[in-house]
XYZ file of C-alpha atoms in Angstrom:
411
model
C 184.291 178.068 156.099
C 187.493 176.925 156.821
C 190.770 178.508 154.444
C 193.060 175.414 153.786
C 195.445 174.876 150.523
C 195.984 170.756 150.592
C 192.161 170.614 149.311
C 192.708 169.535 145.260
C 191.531 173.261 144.115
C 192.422 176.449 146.040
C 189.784 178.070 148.340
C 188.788 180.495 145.381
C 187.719 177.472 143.193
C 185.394 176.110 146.140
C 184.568 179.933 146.880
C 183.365 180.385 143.073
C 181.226 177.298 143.524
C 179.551 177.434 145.987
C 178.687 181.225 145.290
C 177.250 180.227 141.915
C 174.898 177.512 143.300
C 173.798 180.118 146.010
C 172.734 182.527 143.000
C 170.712 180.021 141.698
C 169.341 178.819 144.643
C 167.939 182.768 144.606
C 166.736 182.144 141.345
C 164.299 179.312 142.414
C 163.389 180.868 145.444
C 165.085 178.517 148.082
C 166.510 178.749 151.149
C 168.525 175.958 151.614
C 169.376 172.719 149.545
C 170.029 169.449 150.539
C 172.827 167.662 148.712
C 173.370 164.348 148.996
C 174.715 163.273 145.587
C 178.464 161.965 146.526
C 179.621 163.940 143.244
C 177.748 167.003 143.808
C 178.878 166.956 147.470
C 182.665 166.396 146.283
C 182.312 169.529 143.707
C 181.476 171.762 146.323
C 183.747 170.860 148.983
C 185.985 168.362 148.081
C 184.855 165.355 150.210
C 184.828 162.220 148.993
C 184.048 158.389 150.946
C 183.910 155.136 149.633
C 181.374 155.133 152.267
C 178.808 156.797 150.235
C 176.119 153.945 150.693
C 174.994 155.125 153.616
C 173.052 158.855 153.960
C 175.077 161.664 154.068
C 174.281 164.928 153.270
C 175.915 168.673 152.534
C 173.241 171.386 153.592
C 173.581 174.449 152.110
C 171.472 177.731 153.262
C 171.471 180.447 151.432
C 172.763 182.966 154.502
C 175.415 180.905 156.777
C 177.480 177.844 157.546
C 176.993 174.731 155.513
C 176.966 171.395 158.106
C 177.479 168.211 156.840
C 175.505 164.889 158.035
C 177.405 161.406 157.973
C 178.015 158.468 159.228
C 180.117 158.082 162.562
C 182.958 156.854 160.779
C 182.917 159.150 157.589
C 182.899 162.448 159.664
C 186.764 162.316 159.568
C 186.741 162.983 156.328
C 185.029 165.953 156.256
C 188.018 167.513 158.535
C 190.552 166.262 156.932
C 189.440 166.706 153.448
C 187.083 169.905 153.322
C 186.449 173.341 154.051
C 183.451 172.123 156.014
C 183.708 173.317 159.869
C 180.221 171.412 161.330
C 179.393 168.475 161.016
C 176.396 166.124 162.728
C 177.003 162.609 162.670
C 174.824 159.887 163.243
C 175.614 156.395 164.677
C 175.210 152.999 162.786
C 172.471 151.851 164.538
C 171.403 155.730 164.494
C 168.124 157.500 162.435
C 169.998 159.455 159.576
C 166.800 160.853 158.595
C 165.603 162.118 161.984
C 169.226 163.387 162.560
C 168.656 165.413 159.295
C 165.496 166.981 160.565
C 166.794 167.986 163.772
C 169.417 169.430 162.192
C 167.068 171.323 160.280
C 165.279 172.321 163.136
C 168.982 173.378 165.178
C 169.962 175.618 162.387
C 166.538 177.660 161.278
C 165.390 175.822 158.441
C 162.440 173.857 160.049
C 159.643 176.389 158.264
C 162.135 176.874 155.095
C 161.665 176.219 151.662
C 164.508 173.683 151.141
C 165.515 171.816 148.040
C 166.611 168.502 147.903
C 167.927 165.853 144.940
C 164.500 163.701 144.429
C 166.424 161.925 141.419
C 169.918 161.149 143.374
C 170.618 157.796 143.592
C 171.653 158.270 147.274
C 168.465 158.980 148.657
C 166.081 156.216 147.798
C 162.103 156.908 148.198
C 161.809 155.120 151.315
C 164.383 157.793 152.553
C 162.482 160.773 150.889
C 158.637 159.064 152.007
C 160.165 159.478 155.737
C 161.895 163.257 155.112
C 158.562 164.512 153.664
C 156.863 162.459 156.662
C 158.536 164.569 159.401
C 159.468 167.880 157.709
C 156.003 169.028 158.145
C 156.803 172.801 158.413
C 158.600 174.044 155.633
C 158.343 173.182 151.904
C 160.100 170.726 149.961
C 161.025 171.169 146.481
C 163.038 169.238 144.307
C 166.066 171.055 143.023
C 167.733 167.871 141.310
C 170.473 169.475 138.353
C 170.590 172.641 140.740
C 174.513 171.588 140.989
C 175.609 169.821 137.635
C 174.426 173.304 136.381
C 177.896 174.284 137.293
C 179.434 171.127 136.713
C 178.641 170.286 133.399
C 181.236 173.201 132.442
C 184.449 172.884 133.508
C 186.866 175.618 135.111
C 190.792 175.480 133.860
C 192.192 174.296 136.987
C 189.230 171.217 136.312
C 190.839 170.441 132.684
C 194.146 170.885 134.585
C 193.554 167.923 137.022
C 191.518 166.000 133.942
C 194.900 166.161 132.197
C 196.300 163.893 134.988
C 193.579 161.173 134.615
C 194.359 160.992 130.767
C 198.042 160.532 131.757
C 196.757 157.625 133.077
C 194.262 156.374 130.871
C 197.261 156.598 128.262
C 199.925 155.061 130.077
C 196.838 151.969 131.005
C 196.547 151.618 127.317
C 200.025 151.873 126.384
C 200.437 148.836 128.647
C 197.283 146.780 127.343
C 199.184 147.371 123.527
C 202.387 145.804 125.029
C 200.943 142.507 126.733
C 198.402 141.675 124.330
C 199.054 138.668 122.334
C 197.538 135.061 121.560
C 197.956 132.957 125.154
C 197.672 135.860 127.574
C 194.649 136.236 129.419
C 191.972 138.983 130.059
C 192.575 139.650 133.184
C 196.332 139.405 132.437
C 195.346 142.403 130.086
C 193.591 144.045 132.880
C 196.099 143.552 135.632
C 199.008 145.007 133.473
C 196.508 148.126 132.754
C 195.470 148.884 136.181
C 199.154 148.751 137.040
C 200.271 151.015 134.333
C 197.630 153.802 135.724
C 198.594 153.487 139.173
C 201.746 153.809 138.631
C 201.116 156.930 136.356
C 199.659 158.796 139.438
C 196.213 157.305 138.688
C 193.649 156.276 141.608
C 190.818 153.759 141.943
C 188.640 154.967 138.967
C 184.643 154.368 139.343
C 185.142 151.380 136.931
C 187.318 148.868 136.127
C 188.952 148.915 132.560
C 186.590 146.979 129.789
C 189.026 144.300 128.436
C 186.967 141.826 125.979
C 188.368 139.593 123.160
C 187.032 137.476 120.618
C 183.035 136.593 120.360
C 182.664 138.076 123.945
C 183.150 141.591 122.635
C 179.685 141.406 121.601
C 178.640 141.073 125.558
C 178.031 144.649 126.310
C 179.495 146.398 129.152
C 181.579 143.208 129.967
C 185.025 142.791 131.039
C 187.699 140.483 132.063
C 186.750 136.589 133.278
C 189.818 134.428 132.367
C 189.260 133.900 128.571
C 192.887 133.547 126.944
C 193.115 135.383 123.675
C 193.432 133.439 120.863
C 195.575 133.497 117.185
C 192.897 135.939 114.838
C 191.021 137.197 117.638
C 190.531 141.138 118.119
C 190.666 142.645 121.689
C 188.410 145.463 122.372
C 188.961 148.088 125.290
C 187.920 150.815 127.028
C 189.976 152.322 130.117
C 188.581 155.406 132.317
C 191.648 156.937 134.157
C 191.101 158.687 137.060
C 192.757 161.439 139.547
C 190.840 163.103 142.159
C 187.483 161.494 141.131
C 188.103 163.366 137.581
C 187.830 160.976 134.419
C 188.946 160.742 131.317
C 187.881 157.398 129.007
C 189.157 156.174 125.828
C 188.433 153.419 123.400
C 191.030 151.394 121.245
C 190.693 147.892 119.471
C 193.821 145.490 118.449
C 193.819 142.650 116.441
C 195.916 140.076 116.356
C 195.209 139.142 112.029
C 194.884 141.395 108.765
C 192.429 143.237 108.920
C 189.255 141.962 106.952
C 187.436 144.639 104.529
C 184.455 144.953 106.778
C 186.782 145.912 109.618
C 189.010 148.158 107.309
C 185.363 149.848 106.584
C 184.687 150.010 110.656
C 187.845 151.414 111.341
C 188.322 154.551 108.627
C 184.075 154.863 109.830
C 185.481 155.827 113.476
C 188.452 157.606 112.630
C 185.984 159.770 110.002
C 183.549 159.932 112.912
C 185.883 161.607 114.973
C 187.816 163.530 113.056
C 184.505 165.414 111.340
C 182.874 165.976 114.706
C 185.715 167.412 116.353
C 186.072 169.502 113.717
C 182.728 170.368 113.821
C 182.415 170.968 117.778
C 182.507 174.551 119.533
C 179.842 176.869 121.130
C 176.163 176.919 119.969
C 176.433 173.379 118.219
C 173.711 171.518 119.580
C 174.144 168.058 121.288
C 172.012 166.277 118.062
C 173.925 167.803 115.624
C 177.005 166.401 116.993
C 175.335 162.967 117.676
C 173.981 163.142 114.050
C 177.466 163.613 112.807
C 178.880 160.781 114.198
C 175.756 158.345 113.766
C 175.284 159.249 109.915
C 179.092 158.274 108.983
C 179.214 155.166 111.541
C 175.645 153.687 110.359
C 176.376 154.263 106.874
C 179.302 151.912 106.738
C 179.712 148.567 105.413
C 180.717 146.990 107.667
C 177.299 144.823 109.241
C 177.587 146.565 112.657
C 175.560 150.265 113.649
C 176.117 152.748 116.608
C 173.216 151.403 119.057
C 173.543 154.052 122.098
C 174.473 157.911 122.188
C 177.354 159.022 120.666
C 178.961 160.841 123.412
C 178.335 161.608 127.181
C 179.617 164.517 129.658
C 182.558 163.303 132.000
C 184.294 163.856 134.225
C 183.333 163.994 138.718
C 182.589 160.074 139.359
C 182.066 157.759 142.018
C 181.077 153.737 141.247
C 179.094 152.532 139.357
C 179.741 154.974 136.496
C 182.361 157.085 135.047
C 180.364 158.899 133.163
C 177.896 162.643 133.627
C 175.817 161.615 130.927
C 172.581 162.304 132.776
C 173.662 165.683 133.017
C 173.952 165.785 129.201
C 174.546 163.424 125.895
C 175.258 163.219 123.099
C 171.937 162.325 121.567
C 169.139 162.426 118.721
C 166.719 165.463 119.175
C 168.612 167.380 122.214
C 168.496 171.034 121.308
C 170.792 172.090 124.189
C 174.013 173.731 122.732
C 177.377 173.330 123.432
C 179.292 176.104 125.648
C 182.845 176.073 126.243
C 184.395 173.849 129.470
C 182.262 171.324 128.350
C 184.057 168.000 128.512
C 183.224 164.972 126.609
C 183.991 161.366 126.006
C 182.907 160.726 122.351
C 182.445 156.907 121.786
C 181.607 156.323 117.854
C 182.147 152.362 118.270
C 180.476 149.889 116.309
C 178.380 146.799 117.936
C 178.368 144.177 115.317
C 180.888 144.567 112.777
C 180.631 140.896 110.399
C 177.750 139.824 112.999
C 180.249 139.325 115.580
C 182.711 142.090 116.511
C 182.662 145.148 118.362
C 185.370 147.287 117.996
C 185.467 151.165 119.305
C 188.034 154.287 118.644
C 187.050 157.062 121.230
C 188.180 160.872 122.337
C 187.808 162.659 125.521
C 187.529 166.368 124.619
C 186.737 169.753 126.070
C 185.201 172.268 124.185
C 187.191 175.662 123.854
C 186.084 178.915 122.508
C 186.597 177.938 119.149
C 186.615 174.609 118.494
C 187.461 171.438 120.882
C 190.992 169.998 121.998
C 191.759 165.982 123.154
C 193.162 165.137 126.286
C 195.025 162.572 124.330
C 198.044 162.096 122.339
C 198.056 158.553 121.061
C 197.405 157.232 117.444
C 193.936 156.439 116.783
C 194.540 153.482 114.576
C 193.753 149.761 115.189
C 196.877 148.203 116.078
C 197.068 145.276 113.985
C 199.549 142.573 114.724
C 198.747 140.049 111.387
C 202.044 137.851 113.032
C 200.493 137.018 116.320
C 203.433 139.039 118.071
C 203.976 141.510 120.340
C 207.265 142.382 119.007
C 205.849 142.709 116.160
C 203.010 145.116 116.487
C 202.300 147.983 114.847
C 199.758 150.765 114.656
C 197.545 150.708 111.375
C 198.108 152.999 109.340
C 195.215 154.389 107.241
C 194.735 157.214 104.644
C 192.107 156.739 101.919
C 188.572 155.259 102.654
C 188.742 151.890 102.107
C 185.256 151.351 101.464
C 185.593 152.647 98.190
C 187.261 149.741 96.991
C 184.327 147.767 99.129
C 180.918 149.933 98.629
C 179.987 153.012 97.287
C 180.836 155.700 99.446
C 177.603 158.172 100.382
C-alpha cells in the first residue's frame, strides 16, 4: 500500500475502508473479492476513469496486496491517483477475463473462495459465464452490497467534500434563476448552469442538469433540446453538482405567471413535505416511514398531480449514467431498514401532473446526524415566480399559510 497525501481523503480514510470491508469479508467467509463496480473501486482507493466501459477490476484478499486489472491505457491512473502499488494490465485486443484468472492463479487465489459483484453493471453475464467457465478451482460467491455496506454511511471528511458539490449545485441554480425568462432557450438555461458549477469548483457530474419548460415537463427524465421558453410557462429543474465523484441534487421550479391555485396547493404540498420529514428524520426511523411522510401530504393535495416514484434515494459516489445510490437504499413503501447517522439523502417530493400538465419539484439533499438531519443547502425553497415575464423582476414566493384551505379541505 502505498502512503501518499494528494489522494482526496488521507491514507487513514482509505486505511478505515478497506479494513472494514476486510472484516466483513471474514464475516462471509471469503478470501478475496473481486470489485469491479467503478464506484466501489473509487471508495476504496480513490481511482476513478472515464474509461470504465471496459473490465477493470480491484482484487482484494483478505491477507496481502490488492492488484488492480485494467486496460493498457487506464493503468496510469491507478499510479497517479491511488494507493494501489500492482497493477496487471491487459491490451485492447487482450482477454481481460483470462488476464483476471491468471492473476488469480499468480497471487494464490486459484483454489480460494472469492467474491465477486454478480449484480454490477460492469461485469455483464457473458463476462461472468466465461469467469465461472475457467475458475474451476476455487468457489465463487456473489458478494454484491459487500462494499455499499460502508458506503451507504458517510464519514465527516465524506460530508466535508459533499459540501463542495452543493456549492456547486447552488451556484448552477443560482445561475438558471438569473437567465430564465420568456425567449431564452433550454439549453441557454443549461449552458449558463453548467458554467456556474464549473466555475464554483464543480466537475463533470454523472448527469447533465434536467432543464424542462412548459408541456415538456411532463416528459420524464428529459432535459434540454432547443425549446425557447415562452410568456406563462413554468421551468422545472433539477441540477446534481459534483466534486470528486461526490453528489449533491436539488430540485426548484420557476414560473414565469401568478401562480394558479392548483400550483399554490403543489407548492405549500412540497414545502410541507419537506419540512415534516426532515423534522421527522434521525436514527431508527425506517425508510417507509419517511417515504410515507412525504407521499401522504404530496398525494393528498389538490392539486391533480401525485408522487409516482420513491420519495428519496441515497447519494452521493457516482459515475454516468446516474447520480444517484438508490439501489443501495430508498426511500420507499414497505422498507423496514432504519435510518443510522452519515446517511445522506436526496429527498425529491415533486409532483408529476399538477392541472394534467405540469410537473414541478422542491427537493433537499440531507445527511442524517445523531439527532435529527441537516441540508447541504442554503437557498429558499420557494417557487420563484416572475408574474411580469422579467428577470429583473423576479422574486422568490413567499408562502406562509396553506393555501389549500381557501381551495379544499385540508386532511
Amino acid at each position: 500500500m502505498k502512503n501518499r497525501d494528494d489522494m482526496t481523503f488521507p491514507m487513514e480514510e482509505y486505511e478505515r475502508r478497506l479494513s472494514d470491508l476486510r472484516m466483513r469479508m471474514r464475516e462471509r467467509l471469503l478470501d478475496a473479492v473481486i470489485i469491479s463496480d467503478p464506484e466501489n473501486i473509487m471508495y476504496l482507493t480513490d481511482y476513478q476513469t472515464t474509461g470504465y466501459s471496459f473490465f477493470q477490476a480491484l482484487i482484494v484478499p483478505l491477507d496481502g496486496e490488492c492488484f488492480m486489472i485494467t486496460r493498457n491505457m487506464e493503468e496510469s491512473n491507478v499510479h497517479a491517483r491511488t494507493w494501489v502499488e500492482k497493477t496487471r494490465p491487459y491490451p485492447d485486443n487482450g482477454d481481460a477475463i483470462q488476464r483476471l484468472v491468471e492473476c488469480l492463479r499468480e497471487f494464490g487465489l486459484w483454489k480460494a473462495t472469492i467474491g465477486y459483484e454478480r449484480n454490477s453493471y460492469f461485469l455483464p453475464a457473458y463476462q461472468q459465464d466465461r469467469f465461472r467457465t475457467a475458475f474451476t478451482s476455487g468457489h465463487l460467491i456473489d458478494c454484491f452490497g459487500i462494499v455499499e455496506e460502508g458506503r451507504v454511511c458517510k464519514s465527516p471528511a465524506e460530508i466535508d467534500i459533499m459540501k463542495k458539490a452543493a456549492a456547486a449545485t447552488e451556484a448552477g441554480m443560482r445561475a438558471a434563476y438569473d437567465i430564465i425568462e420568456p425567449g431564452v432557450t433550454e439549453n441557454e438555461i443549461g449552458a449558463a448552469i453548467s458554467n456556474a458549477m464549473f466555475r464554483a469548483g464543480g466537475e463533470p457530474p454523472a448527469v447533465m442538469p434536467y432543464v424542462t419548460s412548459g408541456p415538456r415537463s411532463m416528459i420524464g427524465h428529459a432535459t434540454w433540446e432547443g425549446r425557447t421558453v415562452k410568456p406563462g410557462d413554468h421551468v422545472f429543474l433539477e441540477i446534481g453538482g459534483c466534486y470528486r465523484r461526490y453528489h449533491t441534487a436539488m430540485m426548484r421550479t420557476v414560473v414565469l405567471n401568478e401562480l394558479s391555485p392548483a400550483m399554490e396547493v403543489a407548492e405549500w404540498r412540497m414545502m410541507e413535505a419537506l419540512r415534516q420529514v426532515e423534522a421527522a428524520i434521525r436514527p431508527g426511523l425506517t425508510v417507509s416511514d419517511a417515504d410515507n411522510i412525504v407521499r401522504d401530504i404530496i398525494n393528498s393535495g389538490d392539486h391533480g398531480g401525485h408522487l409516482i416514484t420513491r420519495s428519496g434515494y441515497s447519494i452521493g459516489i457516482a459515475f454516468p449514467p446516474s447520480w444517484d445510490e438508490g439501489y443501495i437504499l430508498s426511500l420507499m413503501q414497505g422498507d423496514s431498514q432504519t435510518l443510522k447517522e452519515g446517511m445522506t439523502f436526496h429527498i425529491i417530493p415533486w409532483i408529476w401532473g399538477v392541472e394534467g400538465d405540469k410537473t414541478v419539484g422542491i427537493s433537499d439533499t440531507i445527511h442524517v446526524t445523531a439527532t435529527g438531519c441537516e441540508s447541504f443547502f442554503t437557498m429558499d425553497r420557494e417557487f420563484v415566480v416572475r408574474p411580469n415575464s422579467s428577470a429583473a423582476g423576479s422574486n422568490i414566493h413567499s408562502i406562509s399559510d396553506n393555501p389549500q384551505n381557501a381551495t379544499a379541505s385540508n386532511d
